[in-house]
Tab-separated table of C-alpha atoms in Angstrom:
chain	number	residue	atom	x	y	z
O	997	UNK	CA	16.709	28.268	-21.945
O	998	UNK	CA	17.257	27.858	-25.701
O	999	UNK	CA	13.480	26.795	-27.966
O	1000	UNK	CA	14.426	22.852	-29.106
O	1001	UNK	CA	13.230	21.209	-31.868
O	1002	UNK	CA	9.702	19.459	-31.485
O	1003	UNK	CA	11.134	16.397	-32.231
O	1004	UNK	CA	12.314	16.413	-28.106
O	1005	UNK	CA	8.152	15.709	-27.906
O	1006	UNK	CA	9.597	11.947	-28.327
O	1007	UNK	CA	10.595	12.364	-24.682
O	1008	UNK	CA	7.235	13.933	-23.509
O	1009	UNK	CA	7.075	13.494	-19.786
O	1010	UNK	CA	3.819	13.966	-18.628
O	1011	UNK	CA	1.492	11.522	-20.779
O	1012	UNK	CA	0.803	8.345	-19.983
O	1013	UNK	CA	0.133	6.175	-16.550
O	1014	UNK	CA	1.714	6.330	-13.317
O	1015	UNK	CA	3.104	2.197	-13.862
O	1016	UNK	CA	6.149	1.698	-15.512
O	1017	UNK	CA	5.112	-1.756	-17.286
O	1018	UNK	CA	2.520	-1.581	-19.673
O	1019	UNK	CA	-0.961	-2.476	-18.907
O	1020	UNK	CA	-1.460	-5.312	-21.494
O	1021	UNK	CA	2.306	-7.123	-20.339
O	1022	UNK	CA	2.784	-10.766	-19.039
O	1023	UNK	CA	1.978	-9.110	-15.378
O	1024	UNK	CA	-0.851	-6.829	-16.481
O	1025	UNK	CA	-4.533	-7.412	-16.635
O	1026	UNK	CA	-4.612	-9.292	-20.338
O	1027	UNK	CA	-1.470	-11.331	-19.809
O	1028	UNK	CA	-3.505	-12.867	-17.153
O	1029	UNK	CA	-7.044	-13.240	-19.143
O	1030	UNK	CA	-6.970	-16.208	-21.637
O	1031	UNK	CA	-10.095	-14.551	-23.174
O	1032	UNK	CA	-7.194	-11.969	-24.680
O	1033	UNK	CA	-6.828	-11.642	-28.648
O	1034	UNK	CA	-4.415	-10.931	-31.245
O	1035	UNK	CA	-4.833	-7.771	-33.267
O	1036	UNK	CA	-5.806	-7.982	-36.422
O	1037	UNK	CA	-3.265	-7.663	-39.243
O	1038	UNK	CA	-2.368	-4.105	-40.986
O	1039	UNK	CA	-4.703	-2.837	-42.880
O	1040	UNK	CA	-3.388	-3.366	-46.738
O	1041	UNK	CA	-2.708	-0.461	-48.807
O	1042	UNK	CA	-6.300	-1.315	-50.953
O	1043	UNK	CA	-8.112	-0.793	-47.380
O	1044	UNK	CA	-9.342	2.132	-45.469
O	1045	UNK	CA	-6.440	3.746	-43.774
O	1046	UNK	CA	-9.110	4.855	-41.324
O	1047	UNK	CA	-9.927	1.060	-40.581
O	1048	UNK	CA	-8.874	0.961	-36.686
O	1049	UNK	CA	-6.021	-1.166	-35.895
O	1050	UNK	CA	-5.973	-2.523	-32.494
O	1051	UNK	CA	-2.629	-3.070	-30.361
O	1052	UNK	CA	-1.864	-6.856	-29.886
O	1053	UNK	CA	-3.057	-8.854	-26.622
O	1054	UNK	CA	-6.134	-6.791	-25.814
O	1055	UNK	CA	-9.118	-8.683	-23.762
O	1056	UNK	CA	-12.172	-9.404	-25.738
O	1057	UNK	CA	-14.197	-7.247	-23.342
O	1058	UNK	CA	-12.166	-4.179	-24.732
O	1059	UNK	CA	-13.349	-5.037	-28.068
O	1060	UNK	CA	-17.055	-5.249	-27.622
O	1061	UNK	CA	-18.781	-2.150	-28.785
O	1062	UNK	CA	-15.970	-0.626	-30.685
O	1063	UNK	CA	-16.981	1.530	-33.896
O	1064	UNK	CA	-15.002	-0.098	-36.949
O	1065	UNK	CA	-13.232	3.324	-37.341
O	1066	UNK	CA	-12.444	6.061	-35.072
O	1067	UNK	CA	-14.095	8.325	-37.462
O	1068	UNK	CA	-17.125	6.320	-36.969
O	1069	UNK	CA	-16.874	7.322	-33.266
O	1070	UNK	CA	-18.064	11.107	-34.156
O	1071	UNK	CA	-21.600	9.509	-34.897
O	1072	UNK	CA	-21.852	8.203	-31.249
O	1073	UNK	CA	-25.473	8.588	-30.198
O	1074	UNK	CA	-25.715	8.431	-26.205
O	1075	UNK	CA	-27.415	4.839	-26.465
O	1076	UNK	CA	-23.756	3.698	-27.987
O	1077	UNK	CA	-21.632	5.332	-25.224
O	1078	UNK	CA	-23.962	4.081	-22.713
O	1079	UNK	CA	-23.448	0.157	-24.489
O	1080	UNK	CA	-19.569	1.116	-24.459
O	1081	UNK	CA	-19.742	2.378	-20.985
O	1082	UNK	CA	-21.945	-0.607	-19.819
O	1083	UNK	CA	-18.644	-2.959	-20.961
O	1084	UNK	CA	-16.204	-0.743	-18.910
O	1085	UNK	CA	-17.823	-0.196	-15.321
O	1086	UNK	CA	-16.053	2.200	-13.331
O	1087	UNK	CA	-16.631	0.944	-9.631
O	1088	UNK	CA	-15.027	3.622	-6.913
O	1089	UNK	CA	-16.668	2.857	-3.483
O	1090	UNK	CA	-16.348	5.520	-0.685
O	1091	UNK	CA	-14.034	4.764	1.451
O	1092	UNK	CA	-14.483	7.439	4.304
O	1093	UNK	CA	-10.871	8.931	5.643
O	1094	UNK	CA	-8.989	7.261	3.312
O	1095	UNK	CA	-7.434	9.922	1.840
O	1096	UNK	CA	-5.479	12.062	4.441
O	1097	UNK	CA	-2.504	14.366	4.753
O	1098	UNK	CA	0.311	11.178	3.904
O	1099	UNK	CA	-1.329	9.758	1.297
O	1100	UNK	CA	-1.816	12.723	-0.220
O	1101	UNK	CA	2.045	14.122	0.495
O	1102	UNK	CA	3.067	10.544	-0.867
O	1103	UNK	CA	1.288	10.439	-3.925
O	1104	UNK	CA	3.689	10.461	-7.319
O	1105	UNK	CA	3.023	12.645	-10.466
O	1106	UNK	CA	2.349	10.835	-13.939
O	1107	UNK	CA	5.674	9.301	-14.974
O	1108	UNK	CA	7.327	9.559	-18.337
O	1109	UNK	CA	5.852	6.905	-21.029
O	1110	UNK	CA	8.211	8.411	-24.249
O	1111	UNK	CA	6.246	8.160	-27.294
O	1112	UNK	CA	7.772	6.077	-29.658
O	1113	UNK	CA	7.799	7.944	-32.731
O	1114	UNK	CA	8.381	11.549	-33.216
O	1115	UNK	CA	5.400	13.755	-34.165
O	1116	UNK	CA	4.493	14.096	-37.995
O	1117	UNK	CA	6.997	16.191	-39.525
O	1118	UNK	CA	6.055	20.207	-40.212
O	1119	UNK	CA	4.618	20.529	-43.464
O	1120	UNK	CA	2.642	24.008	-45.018
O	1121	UNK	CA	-1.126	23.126	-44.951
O	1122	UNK	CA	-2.716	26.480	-44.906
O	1123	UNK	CA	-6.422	25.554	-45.566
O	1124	UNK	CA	-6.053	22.627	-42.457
O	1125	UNK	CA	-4.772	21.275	-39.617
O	1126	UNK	CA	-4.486	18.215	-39.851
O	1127	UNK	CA	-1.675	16.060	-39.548
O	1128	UNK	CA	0.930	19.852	-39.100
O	1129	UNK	CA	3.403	19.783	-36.257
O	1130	UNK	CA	4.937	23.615	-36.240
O	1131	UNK	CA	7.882	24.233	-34.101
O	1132	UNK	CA	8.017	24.255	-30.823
O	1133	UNK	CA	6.845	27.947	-29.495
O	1134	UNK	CA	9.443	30.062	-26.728
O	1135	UNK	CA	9.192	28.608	-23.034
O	1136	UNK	CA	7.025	30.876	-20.834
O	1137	UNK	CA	7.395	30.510	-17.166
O	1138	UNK	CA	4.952	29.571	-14.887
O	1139	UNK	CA	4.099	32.187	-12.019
O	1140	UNK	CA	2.524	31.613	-8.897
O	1141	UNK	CA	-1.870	31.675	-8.556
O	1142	UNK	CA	-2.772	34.330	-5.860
O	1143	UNK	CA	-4.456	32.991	-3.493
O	1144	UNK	CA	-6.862	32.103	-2.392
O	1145	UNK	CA	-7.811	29.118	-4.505
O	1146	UNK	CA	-11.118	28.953	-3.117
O	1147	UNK	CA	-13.095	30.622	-6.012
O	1148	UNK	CA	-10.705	29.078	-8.813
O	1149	UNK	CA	-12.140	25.934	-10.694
O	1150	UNK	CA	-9.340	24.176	-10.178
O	1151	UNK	CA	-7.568	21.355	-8.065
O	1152	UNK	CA	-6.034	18.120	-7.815
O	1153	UNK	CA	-6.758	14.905	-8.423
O	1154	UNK	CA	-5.777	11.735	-6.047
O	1155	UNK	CA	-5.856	7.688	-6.902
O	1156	UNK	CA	-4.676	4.349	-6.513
O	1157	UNK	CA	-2.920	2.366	-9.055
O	1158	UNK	CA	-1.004	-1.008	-9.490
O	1159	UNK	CA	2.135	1.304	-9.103
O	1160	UNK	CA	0.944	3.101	-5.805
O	1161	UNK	CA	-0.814	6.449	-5.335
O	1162	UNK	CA	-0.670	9.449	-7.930
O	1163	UNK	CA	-2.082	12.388	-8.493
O	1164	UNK	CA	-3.002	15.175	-11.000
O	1165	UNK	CA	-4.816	18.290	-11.960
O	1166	UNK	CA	-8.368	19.394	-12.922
O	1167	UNK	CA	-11.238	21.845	-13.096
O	1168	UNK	CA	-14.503	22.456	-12.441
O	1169	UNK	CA	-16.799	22.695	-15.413
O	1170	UNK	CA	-20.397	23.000	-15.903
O	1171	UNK	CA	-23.060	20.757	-16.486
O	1172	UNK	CA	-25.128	20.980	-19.785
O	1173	UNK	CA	-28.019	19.211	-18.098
O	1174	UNK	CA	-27.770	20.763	-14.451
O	1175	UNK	CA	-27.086	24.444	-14.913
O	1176	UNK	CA	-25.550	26.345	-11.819
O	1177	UNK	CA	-25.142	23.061	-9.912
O	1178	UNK	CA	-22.539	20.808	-11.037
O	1179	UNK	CA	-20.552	18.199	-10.038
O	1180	UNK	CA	-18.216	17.019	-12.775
O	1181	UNK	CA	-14.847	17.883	-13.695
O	1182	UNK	CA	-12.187	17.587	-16.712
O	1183	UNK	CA	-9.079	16.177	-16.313
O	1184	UNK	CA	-6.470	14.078	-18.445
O	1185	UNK	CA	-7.500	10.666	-19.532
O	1186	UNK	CA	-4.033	9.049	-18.305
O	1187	UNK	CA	-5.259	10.498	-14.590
O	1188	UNK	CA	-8.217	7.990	-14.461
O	1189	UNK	CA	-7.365	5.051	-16.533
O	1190	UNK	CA	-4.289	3.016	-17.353
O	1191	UNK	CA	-4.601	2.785	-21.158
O	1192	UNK	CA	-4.154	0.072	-23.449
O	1193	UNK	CA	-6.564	-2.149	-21.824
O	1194	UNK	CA	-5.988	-1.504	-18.751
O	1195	UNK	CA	-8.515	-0.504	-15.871
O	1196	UNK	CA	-9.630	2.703	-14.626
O	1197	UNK	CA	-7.367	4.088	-11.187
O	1198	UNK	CA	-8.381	3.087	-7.938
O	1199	UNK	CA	-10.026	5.497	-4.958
O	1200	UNK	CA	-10.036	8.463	-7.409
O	1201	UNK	CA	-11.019	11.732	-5.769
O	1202	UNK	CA	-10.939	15.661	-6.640
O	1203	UNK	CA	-10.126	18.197	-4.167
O	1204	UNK	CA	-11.290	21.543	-4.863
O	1205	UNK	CA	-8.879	24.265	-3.990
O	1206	UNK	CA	-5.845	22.185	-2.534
O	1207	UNK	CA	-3.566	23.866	-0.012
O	1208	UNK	CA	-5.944	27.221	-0.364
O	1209	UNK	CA	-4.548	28.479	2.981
O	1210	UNK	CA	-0.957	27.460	1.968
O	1211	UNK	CA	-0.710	25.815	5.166
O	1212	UNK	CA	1.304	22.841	3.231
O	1213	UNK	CA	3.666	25.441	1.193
O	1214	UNK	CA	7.582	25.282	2.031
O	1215	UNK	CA	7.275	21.632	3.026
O	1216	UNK	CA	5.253	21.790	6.371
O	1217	UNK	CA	2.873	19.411	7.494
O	1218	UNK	CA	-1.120	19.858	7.653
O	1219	UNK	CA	-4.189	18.798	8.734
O	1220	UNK	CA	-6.686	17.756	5.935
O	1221	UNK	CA	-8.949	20.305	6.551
O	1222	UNK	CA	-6.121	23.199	5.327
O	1223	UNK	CA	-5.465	20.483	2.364
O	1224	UNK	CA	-8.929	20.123	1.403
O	1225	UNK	CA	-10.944	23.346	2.711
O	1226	UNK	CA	-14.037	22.402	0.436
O	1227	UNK	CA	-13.951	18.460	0.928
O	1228	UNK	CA	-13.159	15.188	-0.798
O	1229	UNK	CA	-15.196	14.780	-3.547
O	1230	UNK	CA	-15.329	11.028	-4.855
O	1231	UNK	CA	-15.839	10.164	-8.456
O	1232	UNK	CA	-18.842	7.834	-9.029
O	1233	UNK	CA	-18.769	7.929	-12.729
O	1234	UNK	CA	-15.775	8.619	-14.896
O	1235	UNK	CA	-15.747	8.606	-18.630
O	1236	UNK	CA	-12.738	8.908	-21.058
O	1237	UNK	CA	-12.355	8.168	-24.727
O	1238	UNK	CA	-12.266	4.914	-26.377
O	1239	UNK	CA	-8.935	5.926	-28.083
O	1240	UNK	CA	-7.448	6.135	-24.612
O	1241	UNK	CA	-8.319	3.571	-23.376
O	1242	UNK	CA	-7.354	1.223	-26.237
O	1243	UNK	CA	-4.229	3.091	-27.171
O	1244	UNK	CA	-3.191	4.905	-24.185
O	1245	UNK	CA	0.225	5.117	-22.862
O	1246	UNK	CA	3.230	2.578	-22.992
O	1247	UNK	CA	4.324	4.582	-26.733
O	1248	UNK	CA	0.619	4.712	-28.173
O	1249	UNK	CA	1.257	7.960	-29.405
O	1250	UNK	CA	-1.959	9.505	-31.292
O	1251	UNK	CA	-4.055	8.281	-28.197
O	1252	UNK	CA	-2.729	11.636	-26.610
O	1253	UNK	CA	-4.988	13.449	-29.267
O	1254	UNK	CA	-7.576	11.545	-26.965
O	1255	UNK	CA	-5.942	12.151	-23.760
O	1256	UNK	CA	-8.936	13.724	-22.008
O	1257	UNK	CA	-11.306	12.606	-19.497
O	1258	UNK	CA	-15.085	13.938	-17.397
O	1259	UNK	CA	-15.557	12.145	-14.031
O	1260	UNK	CA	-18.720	12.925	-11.693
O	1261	UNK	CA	-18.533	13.433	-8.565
O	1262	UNK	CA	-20.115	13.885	-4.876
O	1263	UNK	CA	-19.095	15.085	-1.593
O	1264	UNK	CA	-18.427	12.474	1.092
O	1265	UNK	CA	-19.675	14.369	3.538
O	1266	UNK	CA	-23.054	15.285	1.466
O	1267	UNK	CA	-23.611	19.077	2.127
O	1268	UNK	CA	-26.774	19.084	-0.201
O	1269	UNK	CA	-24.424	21.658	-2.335
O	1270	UNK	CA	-23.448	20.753	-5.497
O	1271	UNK	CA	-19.140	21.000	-6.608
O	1272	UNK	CA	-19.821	24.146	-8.121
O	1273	UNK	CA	-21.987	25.779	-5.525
O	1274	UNK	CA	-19.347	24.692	-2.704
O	1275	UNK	CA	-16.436	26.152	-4.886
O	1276	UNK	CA	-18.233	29.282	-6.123
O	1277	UNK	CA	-17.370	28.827	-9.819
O	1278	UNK	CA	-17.211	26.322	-12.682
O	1279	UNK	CA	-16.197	27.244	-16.690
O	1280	UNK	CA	-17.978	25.668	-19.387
O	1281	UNK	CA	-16.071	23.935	-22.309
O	1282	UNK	CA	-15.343	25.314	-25.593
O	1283	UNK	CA	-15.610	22.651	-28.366
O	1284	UNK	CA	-14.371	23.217	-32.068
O	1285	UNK	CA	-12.367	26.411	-30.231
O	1286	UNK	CA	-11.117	28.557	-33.446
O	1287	UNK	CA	-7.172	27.746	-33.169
O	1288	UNK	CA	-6.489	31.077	-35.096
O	1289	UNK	CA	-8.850	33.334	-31.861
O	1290	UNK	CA	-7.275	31.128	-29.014
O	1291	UNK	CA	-5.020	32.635	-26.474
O	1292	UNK	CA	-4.647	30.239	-23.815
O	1293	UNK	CA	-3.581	30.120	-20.048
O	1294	UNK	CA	-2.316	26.718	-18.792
O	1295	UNK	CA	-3.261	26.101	-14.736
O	1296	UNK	CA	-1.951	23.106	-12.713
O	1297	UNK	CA	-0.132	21.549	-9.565
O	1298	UNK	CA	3.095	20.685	-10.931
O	1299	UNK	CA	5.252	18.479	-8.621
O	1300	UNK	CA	8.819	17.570	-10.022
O	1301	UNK	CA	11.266	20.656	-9.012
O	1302	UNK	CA	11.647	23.008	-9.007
O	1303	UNK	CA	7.905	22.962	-8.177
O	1304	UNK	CA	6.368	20.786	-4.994
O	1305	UNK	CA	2.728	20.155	-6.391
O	1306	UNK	CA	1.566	22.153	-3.115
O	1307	UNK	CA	1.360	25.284	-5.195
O	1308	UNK	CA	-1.317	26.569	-7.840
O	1309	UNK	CA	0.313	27.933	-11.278
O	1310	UNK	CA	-0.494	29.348	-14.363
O	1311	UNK	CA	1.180	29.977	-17.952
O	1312	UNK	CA	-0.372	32.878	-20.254
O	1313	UNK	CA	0.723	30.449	-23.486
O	1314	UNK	CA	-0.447	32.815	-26.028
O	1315	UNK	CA	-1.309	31.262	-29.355
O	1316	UNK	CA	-1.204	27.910	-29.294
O	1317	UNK	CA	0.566	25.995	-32.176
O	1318	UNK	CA	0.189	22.592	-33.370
O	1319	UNK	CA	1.200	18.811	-32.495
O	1320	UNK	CA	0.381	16.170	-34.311
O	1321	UNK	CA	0.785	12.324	-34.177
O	1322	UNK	CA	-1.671	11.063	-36.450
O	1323	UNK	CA	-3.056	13.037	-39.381
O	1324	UNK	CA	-6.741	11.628	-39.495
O	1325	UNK	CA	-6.665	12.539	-35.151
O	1326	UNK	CA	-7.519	16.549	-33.665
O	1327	UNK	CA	-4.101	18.365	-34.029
O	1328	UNK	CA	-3.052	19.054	-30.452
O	1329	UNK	CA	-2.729	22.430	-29.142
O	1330	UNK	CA	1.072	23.252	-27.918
O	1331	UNK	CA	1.844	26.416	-25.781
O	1332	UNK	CA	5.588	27.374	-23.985
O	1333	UNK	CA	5.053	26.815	-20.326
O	1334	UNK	CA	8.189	25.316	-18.219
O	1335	UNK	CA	5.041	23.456	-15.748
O	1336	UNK	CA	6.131	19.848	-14.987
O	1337	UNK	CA	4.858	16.398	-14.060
O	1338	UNK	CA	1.487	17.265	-11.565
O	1339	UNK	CA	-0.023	19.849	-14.176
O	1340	UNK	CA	-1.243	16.695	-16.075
O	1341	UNK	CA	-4.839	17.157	-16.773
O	1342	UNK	CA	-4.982	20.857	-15.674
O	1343	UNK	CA	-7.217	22.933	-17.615
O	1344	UNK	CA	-6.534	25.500	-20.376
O	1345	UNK	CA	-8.383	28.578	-20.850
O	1346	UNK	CA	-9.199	30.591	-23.313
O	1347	UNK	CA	-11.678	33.788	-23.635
O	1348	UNK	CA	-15.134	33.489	-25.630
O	1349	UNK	CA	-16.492	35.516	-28.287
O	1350	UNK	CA	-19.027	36.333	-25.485
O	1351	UNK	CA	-16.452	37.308	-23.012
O	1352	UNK	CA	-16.575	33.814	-20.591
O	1353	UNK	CA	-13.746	32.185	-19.614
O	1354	UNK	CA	-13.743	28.729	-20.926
O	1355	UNK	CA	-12.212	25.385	-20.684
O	1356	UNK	CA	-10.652	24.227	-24.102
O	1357	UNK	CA	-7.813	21.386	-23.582
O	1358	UNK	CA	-5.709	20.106	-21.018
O	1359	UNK	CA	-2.192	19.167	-20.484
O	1360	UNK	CA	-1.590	15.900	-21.691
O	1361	UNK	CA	2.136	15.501	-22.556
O	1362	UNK	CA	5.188	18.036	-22.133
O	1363	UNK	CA	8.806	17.863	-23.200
O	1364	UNK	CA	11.621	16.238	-21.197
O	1365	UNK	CA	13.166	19.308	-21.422
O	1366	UNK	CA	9.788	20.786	-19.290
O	1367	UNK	CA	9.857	23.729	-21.965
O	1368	UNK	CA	6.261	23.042	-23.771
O	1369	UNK	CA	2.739	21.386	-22.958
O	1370	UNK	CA	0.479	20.139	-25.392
O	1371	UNK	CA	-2.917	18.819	-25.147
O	1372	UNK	CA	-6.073	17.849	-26.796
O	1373	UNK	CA	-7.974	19.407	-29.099
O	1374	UNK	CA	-11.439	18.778	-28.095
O	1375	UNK	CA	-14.025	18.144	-30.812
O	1376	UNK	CA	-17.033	16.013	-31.256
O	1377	UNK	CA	-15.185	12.778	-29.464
O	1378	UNK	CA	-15.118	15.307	-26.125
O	1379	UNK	CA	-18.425	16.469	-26.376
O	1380	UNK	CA	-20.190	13.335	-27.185
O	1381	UNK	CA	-18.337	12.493	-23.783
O	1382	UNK	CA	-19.403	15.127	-21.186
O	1383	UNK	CA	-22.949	14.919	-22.732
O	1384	UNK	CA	-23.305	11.563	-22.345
O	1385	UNK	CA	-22.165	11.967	-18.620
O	1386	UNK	CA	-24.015	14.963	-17.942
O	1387	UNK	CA	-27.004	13.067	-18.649
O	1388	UNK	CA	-26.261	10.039	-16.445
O	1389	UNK	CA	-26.637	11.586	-13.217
């Protein structure tokens, strides 16, 4: 398959939400709250070009709490993403068997929400890299995980939205706060909220090493226990970043720089074990990863053929180059990797100076041709996040 130009990114096909209508429209959450404001006007060219400008029709809610720039956000303390995450409740109630063998086999990938502008153009910046989109690296193939699954971090997420049931992928990572016993896990931020605000997904659940056994593979029916050999594990906390959930999806484009999320979770069936006792492994994450040391491994579900989401796969992406949407955001890390809608929110790995295996993006968008990934570039924003969650429990 012949390398395209990264301008095909304005076709991405894995980032945004699983609705095809955008969150904040006539039928959407803030078409139906009269509390609902206008954006304020563009910032002139005297003002801060950092000075956040909102999308138009947001509710007030959304508003409360918000730094006055996102660069302000890197001085969170945990007492503001508490206040922030006081405003935006996340309420996900057991509900015991509802996720089985159907609902699972019926649940969609993330569908496309095109950006709609193309990335920043290439441009030589040795000394930084910010605001650089390089070309788009060779496609690498994705091959096969061997199995089994059951001491891999990884797995797939399930939920409930306006548009019916989806799913993605995610991984086990440590806790800062509980060492050796954790229970939270990285994902995408478009596979727990809707974006542009919109509300967080409905009945959202991880399972740990999906289809293990690969009792599901070649499109045969199973029972839940060969789906889910190490439980349903419900989120009770979920945290993203603001800049998704403001921006996100419907053609906010540098939200993907954000497009991250940590969610908490606990076993329905309450072993006593913790996720990462029950699973045998978690990874930490790698924050402020040197781009120039990184060779990174992509690892997801993907669904849209010629995959069936019922497999685990992995791309060895190499060197990562950049994407970038907004000049004063993280540049996104790109890698080759022909994985398609379902590997949303999968992790990427890289190896530390220390020789650990660590998390250090996800995939958050992909071209329509299914020939790249690219994903976050986590930084202060991230870490404020999982800190602040790791301390909740």
């Amino acid at each position: 398959m012949p390398t395209i130009h990264r301008s095909a990114l304005a076709a991405a096909v894995v980032a945004g939400t699983l609705l095809a209508a955008s969150a904040c429209g006539p039928d959407g959450p803030a078409g139906d709250d009269p509390s609902t404001v206008a954006a304020p006007p563009p910032a002139s060219a005297s003002a801060s070009p950092a000075v956040i400008t909102l999308p138009s029709g947001l509710p007030t809610s959304l508003l409360e709490g918000l730094p006055r720039t996102w660069d302000d956000l890197k001085k969170w303390k945990l007492d503001d993403w508490d206040k922030w995450a006081s405003k935006h409740v996340f309420n996900n109630p057991v509900v015991k068997d509802f996720w089985d063998p159907d609902k699972m086999g019926d649940s969609k990938p993330a569908e496309p929400a095109p950006p709609a502008n193309k990335p920043a153009p290439a441009t030589p910046k040795p000394a930084t890299d910010d605001g650089v989109t390089d070309p788009e690296p060779p496609m690498v193939k994705a091959v096969p995980v061997p199995r089994p699954y059951t001491k891999q971090p990884s797995g797939k997420v399930f939920f409930s939205a306006k548009g019916g049931r989806g799913n993605c992928s995610a991984t086990v990572i440590t806790d800062p706060q509980h060492p050796g016993r954790s229970n939270l896990v990285w994902t995408a931020g478009h596979c727990v909220h809707e974006g542009k605000g919109g509300s967080f997904f409905k009945d959202l659940v991880f399972v740990p090493a999906y289809n293990n056994s690969g009792a599901s593979s070649g499109g045969k029916r199973a029972p839940l226990s060969e789906l889910a050999p190490l439980g349903t594990w419900w989120a009770d906390q979920v945290t993203t970043s603001p800049q998704w959930m403001v921006e996100g999806g419907g053609g906010g484009d540098a939200a993907n720089q954000y497009d991250f999320a940590v969610m908490r979770v606990r076993n329905q069936s309450d072993t006593g074990k913790s996720l990462e006792e029950t699973v045998g492994s978690a990874v930490p994450v790698w924050f402020d990863a040197p781009r120039d040391q990184l060779k990174v491994a992509a690892i997801g579900y993907p669904l849209v053929k010629p995959f069936d989401g019922q497999e685990l796969y992995r791309c060895d992406g190499g060197k990562p180059t950049r994407l970038s949407f907004d000049a004063k955001r993280p540049t996104m890390l790109t890698i080759g990797c022909n994985m398609t809608q379902g590997a949303s929110g999968g992790g990427w790995f890289a190896t530390m100076p220390d020789g650990r295996t660590a998390l250090v993006s996800n995939t958050s968008i992909g071209t329509q041709e299914h020939t790249s990934l690219s994903g976050p570039y986590l930084e202060a924003v991230a870490e404020q996040a999982l800190e602040w969650i790791s301390h909740k429990q």
